[in-house]
Every structure is written in C-alpha cells, then in structure tokens.
GROMACS .gro file of C-alpha atoms in nm:
model
  413
    1MET     CA    1   0.680   1.154   1.474
    2VAL     CA    2   1.016   1.274   1.610
    3GLN     CA    3   1.119   1.637   1.633
    4ILE     CA    4   1.463   1.793   1.597
    5SER     CA    5   1.486   2.155   1.715
    6ARG     CA    6   1.790   2.373   1.686
    7ARG     CA    7   1.837   2.382   2.064
    8SER     CA    8   1.721   2.045   2.185
    9LEU     CA    9   1.788   1.678   2.134
   10LEU     CA   10   1.545   1.455   1.950
   11GLN     CA   11   1.213   1.392   2.120
   12ALA     CA   12   0.937   1.156   2.028
   13SER     CA   13   0.631   1.377   1.995
   14GLY     CA   14   0.400   1.125   2.158
   15LEU     CA   15   0.631   1.087   2.457
   16ALA     CA   16   0.690   1.460   2.477
   17ALA     CA   17   0.317   1.514   2.505
   18ALA     CA   18   0.318   1.282   2.806
   19GLY     CA   19   0.613   1.465   2.960
   20LEU     CA   20   0.853   1.173   2.904
   21ALA     CA   21   1.189   1.156   2.731
   22SER     CA   22   1.292   0.883   2.489
   23PRO     CA   23   1.625   0.745   2.617
   24ALA     CA   24   1.909   0.756   2.363
   25ILE     CA   25   2.011   0.400   2.450
   26LEU     CA   26   1.662   0.268   2.379
   27ARG     CA   27   1.646   0.453   2.049
   28SER     CA   28   1.980   0.305   1.948
   29ALA     CA   29   1.877  -0.045   2.045
   30MET     CA   30   1.556  -0.018   1.841
   31ALA     CA   31   1.738   0.108   1.531
   32GLN     CA   32   1.756  -0.230   1.358
   33SER     CA   33   1.443  -0.401   1.487
   34GLY     CA   34   1.208  -0.105   1.533
   35PRO     CA   35   1.061   0.139   1.281
   36VAL     CA   36   1.259   0.255   0.981
   37LYS     CA   37   1.331   0.627   1.007
   38LEU     CA   38   1.265   0.898   0.751
   39GLY     CA   39   1.381   1.256   0.806
   40CYS     CA   40   1.216   1.587   0.710
   41LEU     CA   41   1.409   1.907   0.635
   42PHE     CA   42   1.128   2.163   0.623
   43SER     CA   43   1.118   2.489   0.821
   44SER     CA   44   0.840   2.575   1.061
   45SER     CA   45   0.982   2.921   1.137
   46GLY     CA   46   1.131   3.202   0.932
   47THR     CA   47   1.033   3.333   0.590
   48MET     CA   48   0.958   2.985   0.448
   49ALA     CA   49   0.749   2.860   0.741
   50ASN     CA   50   0.401   2.911   0.595
   51LEU     CA   51   0.493   2.695   0.297
   52GLU     CA   52   0.750   2.443   0.418
   53GLY     CA   53   0.575   2.375   0.748
   54ARG     CA   54   0.288   2.198   0.573
   55LEU     CA   55   0.521   1.945   0.417
   56ASN     CA   56   0.622   1.794   0.752
   57TYR     CA   57   0.262   1.694   0.808
   58VAL     CA   58   0.192   1.555   0.463
   59VAL     CA   59   0.504   1.336   0.483
   60LYS     CA   60   0.374   1.200   0.811
   61MET     CA   61   0.029   1.147   0.657
   62ALA     CA   62   0.182   0.944   0.372
   63ALA     CA   63   0.384   0.738   0.620
   64GLU     CA   64   0.072   0.662   0.823
   65GLU     CA   65  -0.104   0.542   0.506
   66ILE     CA   66   0.184   0.303   0.438
   67ASN     CA   67   0.196   0.189   0.800
   68ALA     CA   68  -0.176   0.114   0.790
   69LYS     CA   69  -0.103  -0.135   0.511
   70GLY     CA   70   0.172  -0.308   0.705
   71GLY     CA   71   0.467  -0.075   0.651
   72VAL     CA   72   0.766  -0.156   0.433
   73ASN     CA   73   0.966  -0.479   0.444
   74GLY     CA   74   0.794  -0.575   0.768
   75ARG     CA   75   0.877  -0.248   0.946
   76THR     CA   76   0.669   0.061   1.015
   77ILE     CA   77   0.788   0.412   0.930
   78ASP     CA   78   0.880   0.672   1.192
   79VAL     CA   79   0.899   1.029   1.058
   80MET     CA   80   1.148   1.266   1.216
   81VAL     CA   81   1.086   1.638   1.169
   82SER     CA   82   1.312   1.936   1.215
   83ASP     CA   83   1.304   2.314   1.200
   84PRO     CA   84   1.597   2.453   0.999
   85ALA     CA   85   1.432   2.792   1.061
   86SER     CA   86   1.475   2.910   0.700
   87ASP     CA   87   1.848   2.924   0.778
   88TRP     CA   88   2.029   2.762   0.486
   89PRO     CA   89   2.339   2.627   0.669
   90LEU     CA   90   2.112   2.471   0.931
   91TYR     CA   91   1.956   2.244   0.667
   92ALA     CA   92   2.298   2.087   0.611
   93GLN     CA   93   2.372   2.056   0.983
   94THR     CA   94   2.038   1.889   1.046
   95ALA     CA   95   2.079   1.658   0.749
   96LYS     CA   96   2.418   1.544   0.880
   97GLN     CA   97   2.272   1.480   1.227
   98MET     CA   98   1.985   1.278   1.084
   99LEU     CA   99   2.211   1.069   0.862
  100GLN     CA  100   2.502   1.015   1.101
  101GLN     CA  101   2.332   0.991   1.440
  102GLU     CA  102   1.975   0.889   1.368
  103LYS     CA  103   2.050   0.670   1.065
  104VAL     CA  104   1.749   0.783   0.864
  105SER     CA  105   1.693   0.579   0.549
  106ALA     CA  106   1.595   0.883   0.341
  107LEU     CA  107   1.551   1.257   0.373
  108PHE     CA  108   1.257   1.456   0.239
  109GLY     CA  109   1.324   1.822   0.225
  110CYS     CA  110   1.422   2.168   0.119
  111TRP     CA  111   1.217   2.424  -0.070
  112THR     CA  112   1.470   2.671  -0.202
  113SER     CA  113   1.755   2.561  -0.423
  114VAL     CA  114   2.003   2.729  -0.190
  115SER     CA  115   1.892   2.499   0.094
  116ARG     CA  116   1.915   2.198  -0.139
  117LYS     CA  117   2.263   2.305  -0.246
  118THR     CA  118   2.377   2.316   0.117
  119VAL     CA  119   2.242   1.964   0.179
  120LEU     CA  120   2.377   1.816  -0.146
  121PRO     CA  121   2.741   1.766  -0.032
  122VAL     CA  122   2.616   1.612   0.294
  123VAL     CA  123   2.401   1.346   0.127
  124GLU     CA  124   2.677   1.275  -0.124
  125GLN     CA  125   2.946   1.238   0.144
  126GLU     CA  126   2.721   1.025   0.366
  127ASN     CA  127   2.571   0.834   0.071
  128GLY     CA  128   2.225   0.940   0.184
  129LEU     CA  129   1.915   0.995  -0.026
  130LEU     CA  130   1.729   1.325  -0.048
  131TYR     CA  131   1.384   1.348  -0.206
  132TYR     CA  132   1.344   1.708  -0.327
  133PRO     CA  133   0.978   1.805  -0.392
  134LEU     CA  134   1.012   2.140  -0.571
  135HIS     CA  135   1.031   2.232  -0.934
  136PHE     CA  136   1.363   2.403  -0.978
  137GLU     CA  137   1.631   2.528  -1.217
  138GLY     CA  138   1.760   2.184  -1.322
  139ASP     CA  139   2.126   2.164  -1.430
  140GLU     CA  140   2.191   1.903  -1.162
  141ASN     CA  141   2.177   1.524  -1.155
  142SER     CA  142   2.312   1.372  -0.834
  143LYS     CA  143   2.272   1.000  -0.767
  144ASN     CA  144   2.190   1.098  -0.407
  145VAL     CA  145   1.891   1.321  -0.490
  146VAL     CA  146   1.551   1.225  -0.630
  147TYR     CA  147   1.415   1.525  -0.820
  148VAL     CA  148   1.044   1.469  -0.762
  149ASN     CA  149   0.923   1.781  -0.941
  150SER     CA  150   0.983   1.934  -1.283
  151PRO     CA  151   1.288   2.100  -1.441
  152PRO     CA  152   1.228   2.417  -1.648
  153ALA     CA  153   1.176   2.243  -1.984
  154SER     CA  154   0.871   2.068  -1.838
  155SER     CA  155   0.716   2.358  -1.648
  156VAL     CA  156   0.854   2.708  -1.699
  157LEU     CA  157   0.900   2.699  -2.076
  158PRO     CA  158   0.544   2.574  -2.151
  159ALA     CA  159   0.405   2.856  -1.935
  160VAL     CA  160   0.621   3.122  -2.098
  161ASP     CA  161   0.535   2.983  -2.442
  162TYR     CA  162   0.166   3.005  -2.353
  163LEU     CA  163   0.197   3.371  -2.257
  164MET     CA  164   0.394   3.447  -2.575
  165SER     CA  165   0.131   3.279  -2.793
  166ASP     CA  166  -0.185   3.428  -2.943
  167GLU     CA  167  -0.379   3.198  -2.710
  168GLY     CA  168  -0.210   3.374  -2.419
  169VAL     CA  169  -0.136   3.747  -2.436
  170SER     CA  170   0.123   3.761  -2.718
  171ALA     CA  171   0.385   3.871  -2.464
  172LYS     CA  172   0.676   4.065  -2.615
  173ARG     CA  173   0.848   4.219  -2.310
  174PHE     CA  174   0.952   4.059  -1.981
  175PHE     CA  175   1.019   4.206  -1.638
  176MET     CA  176   1.196   3.942  -1.425
  177LEU     CA  177   1.173   3.994  -1.048
  178GLY     CA  178   1.323   3.738  -0.815
  179SER     CA  179   1.470   3.665  -0.477
  180ASP     CA  180   1.847   3.691  -0.489
  181TYR     CA  181   1.971   3.332  -0.503
  182VAL     CA  182   2.051   3.049  -0.741
  183TRP     CA  183   1.701   2.944  -0.856
  184PRO     CA  184   1.575   3.283  -0.983
  185ARG     CA  185   1.910   3.380  -1.132
  186THR     CA  186   1.952   3.047  -1.313
  187ILE     CA  187   1.590   3.039  -1.434
  188ASN     CA  188   1.624   3.393  -1.567
  189LYS     CA  189   1.956   3.311  -1.735
  190GLN     CA  190   1.786   3.019  -1.910
  191LEU     CA  191   1.489   3.235  -2.010
  192LYS     CA  192   1.717   3.499  -2.160
  193GLY     CA  193   1.892   3.228  -2.362
  194TYR     CA  194   1.554   3.097  -2.474
  195TRP     CA  195   1.432   3.442  -2.578
  196LYS     CA  196   1.756   3.505  -2.768
  197SER     CA  197   1.698   3.178  -2.955
  198LYS     CA  198   1.359   3.321  -3.058
  199GLY     CA  199   1.521   3.640  -3.191
  200ILE     CA  200   1.395   3.859  -2.904
  201PRO     CA  201   1.638   4.149  -2.836
  202GLU     CA  202   1.792   4.212  -2.493
  203SER     CA  203   1.610   4.545  -2.478
  204ALA     CA  204   1.286   4.346  -2.433
  205TRP     CA  205   1.368   4.238  -2.079
  206LYS     CA  206   1.474   4.375  -1.745
  207GLU     CA  207   1.564   4.191  -1.423
  208GLU     CA  208   1.573   4.287  -1.056
  209TYR     CA  209   1.648   4.089  -0.739
  210VAL     CA  210   1.553   4.136  -0.375
  211PRO     CA  211   1.673   3.974  -0.048
  212PHE     CA  212   1.486   3.683   0.113
  213GLY     CA  213   1.191   3.807   0.317
  214PHE     CA  214   1.172   4.137   0.124
  215SER     CA  215   0.832   4.300   0.174
  216ASN     CA  216   0.825   4.661   0.046
  217PHE     CA  217   0.756   4.633  -0.327
  218GLN     CA  218   0.620   4.983  -0.391
  219THR     CA  219   0.928   5.109  -0.575
  220LEU     CA  220   0.966   4.789  -0.777
  221VAL     CA  221   0.601   4.790  -0.883
  222ASN     CA  222   0.652   5.151  -0.995
  223GLN     CA  223   0.948   5.027  -1.201
  224ILE     CA  224   0.725   4.764  -1.358
  225ARG     CA  225   0.469   5.030  -1.449
  226ALA     CA  226   0.742   5.243  -1.606
  227PHE     CA  227   0.874   4.942  -1.798
  228ALA     CA  228   0.525   4.876  -1.933
  229ASP     CA  229   0.482   5.240  -2.034
  230GLU     CA  230   0.792   5.225  -2.255
  231GLY     CA  231   0.591   5.042  -2.521
  232GLY     CA  232   0.721   4.778  -2.757
  233GLY     CA  233   0.453   4.517  -2.704
  234GLN     CA  234   0.266   4.341  -2.427
  235PRO     CA  235   0.470   4.318  -2.103
  236ILE     CA  236   0.451   4.043  -1.844
  237VAL     CA  237   0.617   3.990  -1.506
  238VAL     CA  238   0.810   3.667  -1.450
  239LEU     CA  239   0.803   3.647  -1.071
  240THR     CA  240   1.057   3.430  -0.888
  241VAL     CA  241   1.045   3.578  -0.540
  242VAL     CA  242   0.978   3.313  -0.276
  243GLY     CA  243   0.823   3.268   0.064
  244SER     CA  244   0.650   3.561   0.233
  245SER     CA  245   0.763   3.794  -0.047
  246ILE     CA  246   0.502   3.647  -0.284
  247PRO     CA  247   0.186   3.768  -0.104
  248ASP     CA  248   0.361   4.096  -0.023
  249PHE     CA  249   0.428   4.155  -0.393
  250LEU     CA  250   0.076   4.055  -0.497
  251ARG     CA  251  -0.074   4.285  -0.235
  252GLU     CA  252   0.125   4.585  -0.363
  253PHE     CA  253   0.049   4.499  -0.726
  254ALA     CA  254  -0.323   4.496  -0.648
  255ASN     CA  255  -0.302   4.808  -0.431
  256GLN     CA  256  -0.161   5.001  -0.728
  257GLY     CA  257  -0.461   4.892  -0.935
  258ILE     CA  258  -0.270   4.686  -1.191
  259LEU     CA  259  -0.483   4.406  -1.332
  260ALA     CA  260  -0.382   4.087  -1.509
  261THR     CA  261  -0.540   4.233  -1.822
  262ASP     CA  262  -0.283   4.516  -1.798
  263ILE     CA  263   0.034   4.330  -1.697
  264PRO     CA  264  -0.001   3.956  -1.630
  265VAL     CA  265   0.219   3.803  -1.361
  266LEU     CA  266   0.358   3.453  -1.407
  267GLY     CA  267   0.444   3.348  -1.051
  268LEU     CA  268   0.680   3.052  -1.084
  269ASP     CA  269   0.679   2.977  -0.711
  270MET     CA  270   0.324   3.098  -0.643
  271VAL     CA  271   0.090   2.841  -0.486
  272GLU     CA  272  -0.258   2.838  -0.334
  273ALA     CA  273  -0.121   2.902   0.016
  274ASP     CA  274   0.025   3.235  -0.099
  275LEU     CA  275  -0.328   3.359  -0.174
  276GLU     CA  276  -0.463   3.297   0.177
  277GLY     CA  277  -0.584   3.624   0.325
  278LEU     CA  278  -0.563   3.817  -0.004
  279ASP     CA  279  -0.851   3.974  -0.194
  280THR     CA  280  -0.797   3.769  -0.507
  281ALA     CA  281  -1.078   3.944  -0.694
  282LYS     CA  282  -0.808   4.202  -0.773
  283LEU     CA  283  -0.564   3.931  -0.881
  284VAL     CA  284  -0.784   3.726  -1.115
  285GLY     CA  285  -0.597   3.610  -1.425
  286HIS     CA  286  -0.241   3.604  -1.293
  287LEU     CA  287  -0.074   3.271  -1.362
  288ASN     CA  288   0.140   2.998  -1.212
  289CYS     CA  289   0.277   2.667  -1.339
  290TRP     CA  290   0.320   2.348  -1.138
  291ALA     CA  291   0.282   1.972  -1.159
  292TYR     CA  292  -0.031   1.990  -0.941
  293LEU     CA  293  -0.313   2.234  -0.875
  294GLN     CA  294  -0.573   2.193  -0.603
  295ASN     CA  295  -0.847   2.224  -0.864
  296ALA     CA  296  -0.715   1.930  -1.067
  297LYS     CA  297  -1.005   1.705  -1.160
  298GLY     CA  298  -1.039   1.338  -1.083
  299PRO     CA  299  -1.096   1.083  -0.807
  300ALA     CA  300  -0.730   1.067  -0.703
  301ASN     CA  301  -0.732   1.435  -0.607
  302GLU     CA  302  -1.073   1.411  -0.442
  303LYS     CA  303  -0.941   1.128  -0.224
  304PHE     CA  304  -0.622   1.315  -0.139
  305LEU     CA  305  -0.807   1.635  -0.046
  306LYS     CA  306  -1.048   1.445   0.178
  307ASN     CA  307  -0.764   1.256   0.346
  308TRP     CA  308  -0.573   1.580   0.405
  309ALA     CA  309  -0.878   1.756   0.551
  310ASP     CA  310  -0.942   1.458   0.781
  311TYR     CA  311  -0.577   1.441   0.883
  312VAL     CA  312  -0.567   1.813   0.967
  313LYS     CA  313  -0.878   1.784   1.182
  314THR     CA  314  -0.776   1.464   1.360
  315ASN     CA  315  -0.421   1.578   1.435
  316ASN     CA  316  -0.482   1.948   1.505
  317VAL     CA  317  -0.247   2.046   1.223
  318PRO     CA  318  -0.182   2.424   1.233
  319PHE     CA  319  -0.255   2.467   0.862
  320SER     CA  320  -0.576   2.478   0.661
  321GLY     CA  321  -0.737   2.149   0.575
  322THR     CA  322  -0.895   2.312   0.271
  323VAL     CA  323  -0.571   2.422   0.103
  324SER     CA  324  -0.339   2.192  -0.087
  325ILE     CA  325  -0.027   2.294  -0.280
  326ASP     CA  326   0.200   2.123  -0.530
  327PRO     CA  327   0.502   2.067  -0.302
  328MET     CA  328   0.272   1.897  -0.050
  329VAL     CA  329   0.158   1.653  -0.317
  330SER     CA  330   0.514   1.608  -0.445
  331ALA     CA  331   0.634   1.529  -0.090
  332TYR     CA  332   0.343   1.287  -0.051
  333ASP     CA  333   0.434   1.122  -0.382
  334ALA     CA  334   0.797   1.105  -0.273
  335VAL     CA  335   0.722   0.900   0.039
  336HIS     CA  336   0.521   0.651  -0.163
  337LEU     CA  337   0.791   0.631  -0.432
  338TRP     CA  338   1.056   0.566  -0.166
  339ALA     CA  339   0.841   0.294  -0.005
  340MET     CA  340   0.783   0.129  -0.342
  341ALA     CA  341   1.156   0.132  -0.421
  342ALA     CA  342   1.249  -0.006  -0.077
  343ALA     CA  343   0.990  -0.282  -0.110
  344LYS     CA  344   1.107  -0.366  -0.463
  345ALA     CA  345   1.469  -0.377  -0.340
  346GLY     CA  346   1.380  -0.569  -0.024
  347SER     CA  347   1.621  -0.333   0.150
  348PHE     CA  348   1.655   0.014   0.302
  349ASP     CA  349   2.018   0.053   0.192
  350VAL     CA  350   2.052   0.352  -0.040
  351PRO     CA  351   2.241   0.174  -0.322
  352GLU     CA  352   1.981  -0.103  -0.336
  353VAL     CA  353   1.687   0.139  -0.315
  354SER     CA  354   1.838   0.350  -0.593
  355LYS     CA  355   1.876   0.047  -0.818
  356ALA     CA  356   1.501  -0.011  -0.784
  357PHE     CA  357   1.393   0.328  -0.924
  358GLY     CA  358   1.358   0.214  -1.284
  359GLY     CA  359   1.001   0.127  -1.375
  360LEU     CA  360   0.836   0.275  -1.065
  361THR     CA  361   0.496   0.435  -1.121
  362PHE     CA  362   0.250   0.600  -0.883
  363ASP     CA  363  -0.101   0.739  -0.926
  364CYS     CA  364  -0.047   1.101  -0.820
  365PRO     CA  365  -0.335   1.313  -0.683
  366SER     CA  366  -0.279   1.534  -0.989
  367GLY     CA  367  -0.448   1.265  -1.197
  368TYR     CA  368  -0.128   1.167  -1.375
  369LYS     CA  369   0.063   0.841  -1.338
  370ILE     CA  370   0.409   0.963  -1.247
  371SER     CA  371   0.712   0.746  -1.319
  372MET     CA  372   1.085   0.694  -1.288
  373THR     CA  373   1.339   0.530  -1.515
  374ASP     CA  374   1.692   0.405  -1.453
  375GLU     CA  375   1.824   0.684  -1.679
  376ASN     CA  376   1.836   0.943  -1.400
  377ASN     CA  377   1.671   1.033  -1.070
  378TYR     CA  378   1.407   1.264  -1.219
  379VAL     CA  379   1.035   1.191  -1.192
  380ALA     CA  380   0.821   1.233  -1.503
  381ARG     CA  381   0.496   1.411  -1.418
  382GLY     CA  382   0.224   1.620  -1.575
  383VAL     CA  383   0.221   1.998  -1.596
  384PHE     CA  384  -0.050   2.256  -1.523
  385ILE     CA  385  -0.084   2.627  -1.590
  386GLY     CA  386  -0.316   2.786  -1.336
  387SER     CA  387  -0.505   3.115  -1.338
  388VAL     CA  388  -0.590   3.297  -1.015
  389ASN     CA  389  -0.962   3.297  -0.940
  390ASP     CA  390  -1.165   3.510  -0.697
  391SER     CA  391  -1.175   3.230  -0.436
  392GLN     CA  392  -0.807   3.230  -0.335
  393GLY     CA  393  -0.723   2.947  -0.572
  394PHE     CA  394  -0.618   2.865  -0.926
  395ASP     CA  395  -0.838   2.744  -1.210
  396VAL     CA  396  -0.678   2.498  -1.449
  397LEU     CA  397  -0.604   2.699  -1.762
  398TRP     CA  398  -0.396   2.435  -1.941
  399GLN     CA  399  -0.247   2.093  -1.869
  400SER     CA  400  -0.016   1.860  -2.056
  401ASP     CA  401  -0.151   1.563  -2.247
  402GLY     CA  402   0.083   1.328  -2.063
  403THR     CA  403   0.398   1.333  -1.852
  404PRO     CA  404   0.681   1.491  -2.053
  405LYS     CA  405   1.022   1.330  -2.022
  406PRO     CA  406   1.232   1.538  -1.780
  407VAL     CA  407   1.524   1.727  -1.935
  408PRO     CA  408   1.772   1.777  -1.649
  409PHE     CA  409   2.007   2.019  -1.826
  410SER     CA  410   1.889   2.329  -2.009
  411PRO     CA  411   2.027   2.402  -2.356
  412TYR     CA  412   1.966   2.773  -2.294
  413GLY     CA  413   2.186   2.832  -1.988
   0.00000   0.00000   0.00000
C-alpha cells in the first residue's frame, strides 16, 4: 500500500516501516511491468476521518483478495492511499497527482458530494475513472464516474414513503436538517417536489442547514420540538448532516429526552459507525436507509464480516473489526467490479474498461447480486431500511425484493 500525505512524497508503506525510501526512478520503471495501481481518495483526518478512513483499508482488503487469486491480467494490484484531510480542494489536487504522476488505473473515493464535485472535472479532463461508493443526490451521469451506490429514487424515496405510510408512522410534517452543501440541499429540493406531487402543502415542512463539523445542536433540537408542538400531524426529522455532526445531533436529541416514538429521525447518512460510543437505548427506533446493513442476513455477509475482522486484527487497522458500514461494502464491491471489467476488457485503459461494464454482476455482502448495464455507469443494488437497536447497530426493518433499476435524474428536482 502506498501513502500520499499532504506534505510528503509517495512512500511505500512496507518500505517506510523499514526506514527505506522507494526511489522515484524505480517506481517509474516498474510502472508498466510491475503492479497495476489503484488510488484512494478517503480522508484519515478532519471531520470525515472516522467514516472515510475505514474505506482505505477495505479497498486494500479487496485488492489483496484479488491478488491472492493471481491479480488482474497477470498483474497484482498496488493500492495507493491519501489523506485529503476533509479539505474539498485537496481531493482534486490529490486526484490529479495520482492520475498524472502515478498513473493509477482507477480512483476509489470521496464521501461527500462536494468532494466528488471537485474531483469530477479532474477525472473528466484526465480521462480517469472514479468509483464513488456513496448514495447521493443523483442528477449526474459522467462517463468517468461509476456510481456504485443508490440515487434517491432507489433509497431515499422508499424510506420516506415507508414513514408516510400506515405501516410506518403516517408522517405528515417534515423537519429537514442538513449540512450546508450540495447533497442535503439537492435531496431536500427533490423531497419538497415529491411532497408537492402528493398534495402536501409547503407549511408542512421546514429546513435548516449547519456548517461541516457543527456540534452544538441544542438550539436546533429546541426548534424541532417547537415544530412538533405546532400540530398538524406526525412530524419526522429528515437528517442530512454528515460526519461528526451525526453523533453530536443524536446525542443532543437523546439528552433532551425525545424518543423515536415522539419524533422519528430518518438519518440519510447515518451508519453503524456513527453509533459507536452512544447509548443507543435512548435512540431505538430511529431509521436509516442504505444498500447494506451490517445485520443483513446470509452467507455472503457472514464471510465478509469474518474477513474484515481477520483483516483488522492481522493488519492492526485502527478501526473496529466488529463494525461494518455500507460505504465500506460499496468500496469493496467497487474494487471487484473494476477488476472484473479490466479482466473482461483484457486492458487497464479506461475506455476499454468502461466498454466492459455492461453485463457485470457481483455477489455483494448485502446478499444481493449487484449489476451494471451499458446504459449508464450506475450500479443496480438492493435497498434496506434500518432501525436503531440498543446494541449500537441497525435491525433490518425493510428490504427491497430485488435490485431496483437506478434512476439517475430525479423528476422532482
């Protein structure tokens, strides 16, 4: 594994551990005959570190699985990692360095849509390939990005529909609280269009936004309480804050004694890792929606969880071996999908790899067989709605019968 830091040149982690540098000339000479390079754009510092940092390791784990079977096209995979430090312009700078100088065959990266948006012009100009493992706002379809996770029609809308149904809580009013950037604002714009199509008046919703890394939610939770007290039907919170703001919000919500039976929270970016260290007995019943939950049933997930726990222990990974989150699995899927496309193409060149997307399938740890077509670069995958339990996890409340066809562009925006 190779590391890019914001202040140093690339180092091979194995050589660095031995106190040796990897000469630039040697790396250049090995470019064609040595390992094929993949690059990671996930932060290990800043507000996104606790989430993104895990993805570096799961990409490397997937690469080691492929290497153990002989690699791809006769070459092993070398994973290069970086630390964009939750600094959005740095994602683009690092992507350019990886593509121009290190000649990576594909990039795996970004959590927030703002970081993806900064990288997008780089991969398009350099004709690179970015595998993006997060569900997001959609309304984008670049030939240089593989959208590994779900657009809103496949994830957000089923969850909102569930909460609006009699099976859910018959939600009638909606308090939208998000981090102030493109994903929350676009999702909320689409939701408002969707609610209008259902005849729900604008008076039934309210929206607020906070900066990245925001932590003091006392006033906003008071606003939510006041919104609920206005009457007019069952209120819910549609939460689109990200990173460290998620556990900070949940902690304040619980501290004020608000239960899911009072005001349910649908956390669209909330994953198992956000619950670490929280007393989730006070949070039972709040919801999320993703293409994977750690409690998904089946042998594929059992195998993945065991492999991850073993990998964490063997490699002294600084994250829990007992916690798995959707973007980890999506990043893991992405590496395997790339390897399958490169093998099918018999090439690492982006145009040839892209031509091989149609017809690819992979048995995801979620239990679903995910797939790609030649229609676009979206991956069809299953959908889960999870409910917080008292063990810092999510129980599977609902899951799709199959893998719904991705709808890249929302009709409600």
